[in-house]
């Protein structure tokens, strides 16, 4: 890849593109971006560098997207870029398959970093093991840079990578890591879990972390903190159900609404967020504590009843079914039916009747899936044993081996739903 590919010029705003990702070279490039943006922390004006001139914004993109054309041209094709933009990141597009370009200001990035420092007890060294062209990975570099500290390259977040990162000699400051549930699960199943106790906090986000996984992590001595947030809020802005910094949380018509200094400017070509982002997630607030029930797009409407898959998945985990994914499949009679794909197999797997009973006792019979399948029924391995990493997901499709994941490490519900449809078609007498 040539330098011109990474730094294309654009006369309209001088926007430059930098390819990020998980390779050492791409992480070094994004670290340079993080350091440049973090240098504003101690400037009298965060909008100007010491020379008094504003820096042009940077667009972080995956290397594979750079090969498909000039990403800067693609950004400008979406519409005007807000003048305060310092960084442009693409969302994972976990429900649509196509991410949106989010324009983020330096002030928002700094507000997010400062809120995290306050919530965790001070600035620290961050282990980087997530793709740096997404907000969670970029923030592990930015937070370290904003504190004037070193970020630690922890590879793809394999247990041995995390054990090596935990051995970092940085006793003068705390040591932090940010993982997706898949990485945490593999860490706990390895001998490296003991070394990971060295981390002063392990943020877990990107997907819902089941109660059993969190309990196991804490029992192993890991200081886990669940996070909720997205690119549009500079990453996690709710820790363990409580907002951090000046973040405010509301639930309007079931949707989670986030406000505060860490909210991005808006989508490229879209309206200004004006400090408030209405998410696509459904949740509830109880005594100021947020519980995320899942994405509104994932909701299953069956027989006039709306079911949130995450609620059923939690009940399945408590029944001993292991990791599971619940998806909705079109049905002539019910509109949709819920299908549970569970991870536990063989003697370790509870019977379908036991799983039905566990869900019915917690939430009522309407929440019980019509069908139960295993990941092996779809030609996939158990999500706890998948070889595909969160930063390098397996391609979708039966027989690919690992459970299909989005770029942020979440199970790809769209892909799993399609695999379920194929499995049911094979079972159908008319097929």
PDB file of N, CA and C in Angstrom, residues 4 7-12 14-17 70 72-73:
ATOM      1  N   UNK A   4       0.314   7.382  -0.809  1.00  0.00           N
ATOM      2  CA  UNK A   4      -0.801   8.131  -1.375  1.00  0.00           C
ATOM      3  C   UNK A   4      -2.131   7.465  -1.053  1.00  0.00           C
ATOM      4  N   UNK A   7      -2.801   8.599   2.619  1.00  0.00           N
ATOM      5  CA  UNK A   7      -2.954  10.026   2.848  1.00  0.00           C
ATOM      6  C   UNK A   7      -3.419  10.750   1.588  1.00  0.00           C
ATOM      7  N   UNK A   8      -4.574  10.367   1.034  1.00  0.00           N
ATOM      8  CA  UNK A   8      -5.033  11.039  -0.160  1.00  0.00           C
ATOM      9  C   UNK A   8      -5.414  12.478   0.166  1.00  0.00           C
ATOM     10  N   UNK A   9      -5.186  13.370  -0.756  1.00  0.00           N
ATOM     11  CA  UNK A   9      -5.540  14.767  -0.536  1.00  0.00           C
ATOM     12  C   UNK A   9      -6.942  15.022  -1.044  1.00  0.00           C
ATOM     13  N   UNK A  10      -7.604  15.975  -0.466  1.00  0.00           N
ATOM     14  CA  UNK A  10      -8.920  16.380  -0.923  1.00  0.00           C
ATOM     15  C   UNK A  10      -9.018  17.876  -0.714  1.00  0.00           C
ATOM     16  N   UNK A  11      -9.201  18.609  -1.766  1.00  0.00           N
ATOM     17  CA  UNK A  11      -9.127  20.061  -1.690  1.00  0.00           C
ATOM     18  C   UNK A  11     -10.221  20.662  -0.815  1.00  0.00           C
ATOM     19  N   UNK A  12     -11.342  19.939  -0.634  1.00  0.00           N
ATOM     20  CA  UNK A  12     -12.460  20.529   0.102  1.00  0.00           C
ATOM     21  C   UNK A  12     -12.146  20.732   1.578  1.00  0.00           C
ATOM     22  N   UNK A  14      -9.050  18.828   3.172  1.00  0.00           N
ATOM     23  CA  UNK A  14      -7.780  18.240   3.571  1.00  0.00           C
ATOM     24  C   UNK A  14      -7.946  16.968   4.369  1.00  0.00           C
ATOM     25  N   UNK A  15      -9.133  16.364   4.334  1.00  0.00           N
ATOM     26  CA  UNK A  15      -9.372  15.109   5.048  1.00  0.00           C
ATOM     27  C   UNK A  15      -8.401  14.051   4.555  1.00  0.00           C
ATOM     28  N   UNK A  16      -7.787  13.336   5.482  1.00  0.00           N
ATOM     29  CA  UNK A  16      -6.878  12.269   5.104  1.00  0.00           C
ATOM     30  C   UNK A  16      -7.401  10.942   5.637  1.00  0.00           C
ATOM     31  N   UNK A  17      -7.066   9.871   4.950  1.00  0.00           N
ATOM     32  CA  UNK A  17      -7.486   8.538   5.365  1.00  0.00           C
ATOM     33  C   UNK A  17      -6.280   7.773   5.877  1.00  0.00           C
ATOM     34  N   UNK A  70     -10.894   5.249  -3.101  1.00  0.00           N
ATOM     35  CA  UNK A  70     -10.464   6.300  -2.197  1.00  0.00           C
ATOM     36  C   UNK A  70     -11.524   6.517  -1.115  1.00  0.00           C
ATOM     37  N   UNK A  72     -11.771   8.687   1.126  1.00  0.00           N
ATOM     38  CA  UNK A  72     -12.110  10.096   1.297  1.00  0.00           C
ATOM     39  C   UNK A  72     -13.210  10.494   0.316  1.00  0.00           C
ATOM     40  N   UNK A  73     -13.083  10.030  -0.925  1.00  0.00           N
ATOM     41  CA  UNK A  73     -14.136  10.308  -1.896  1.00  0.00           C
ATOM     42  C   UNK A  73     -15.462   9.715  -1.437  1.00  0.00           C
TER      43      UNK A  73
END
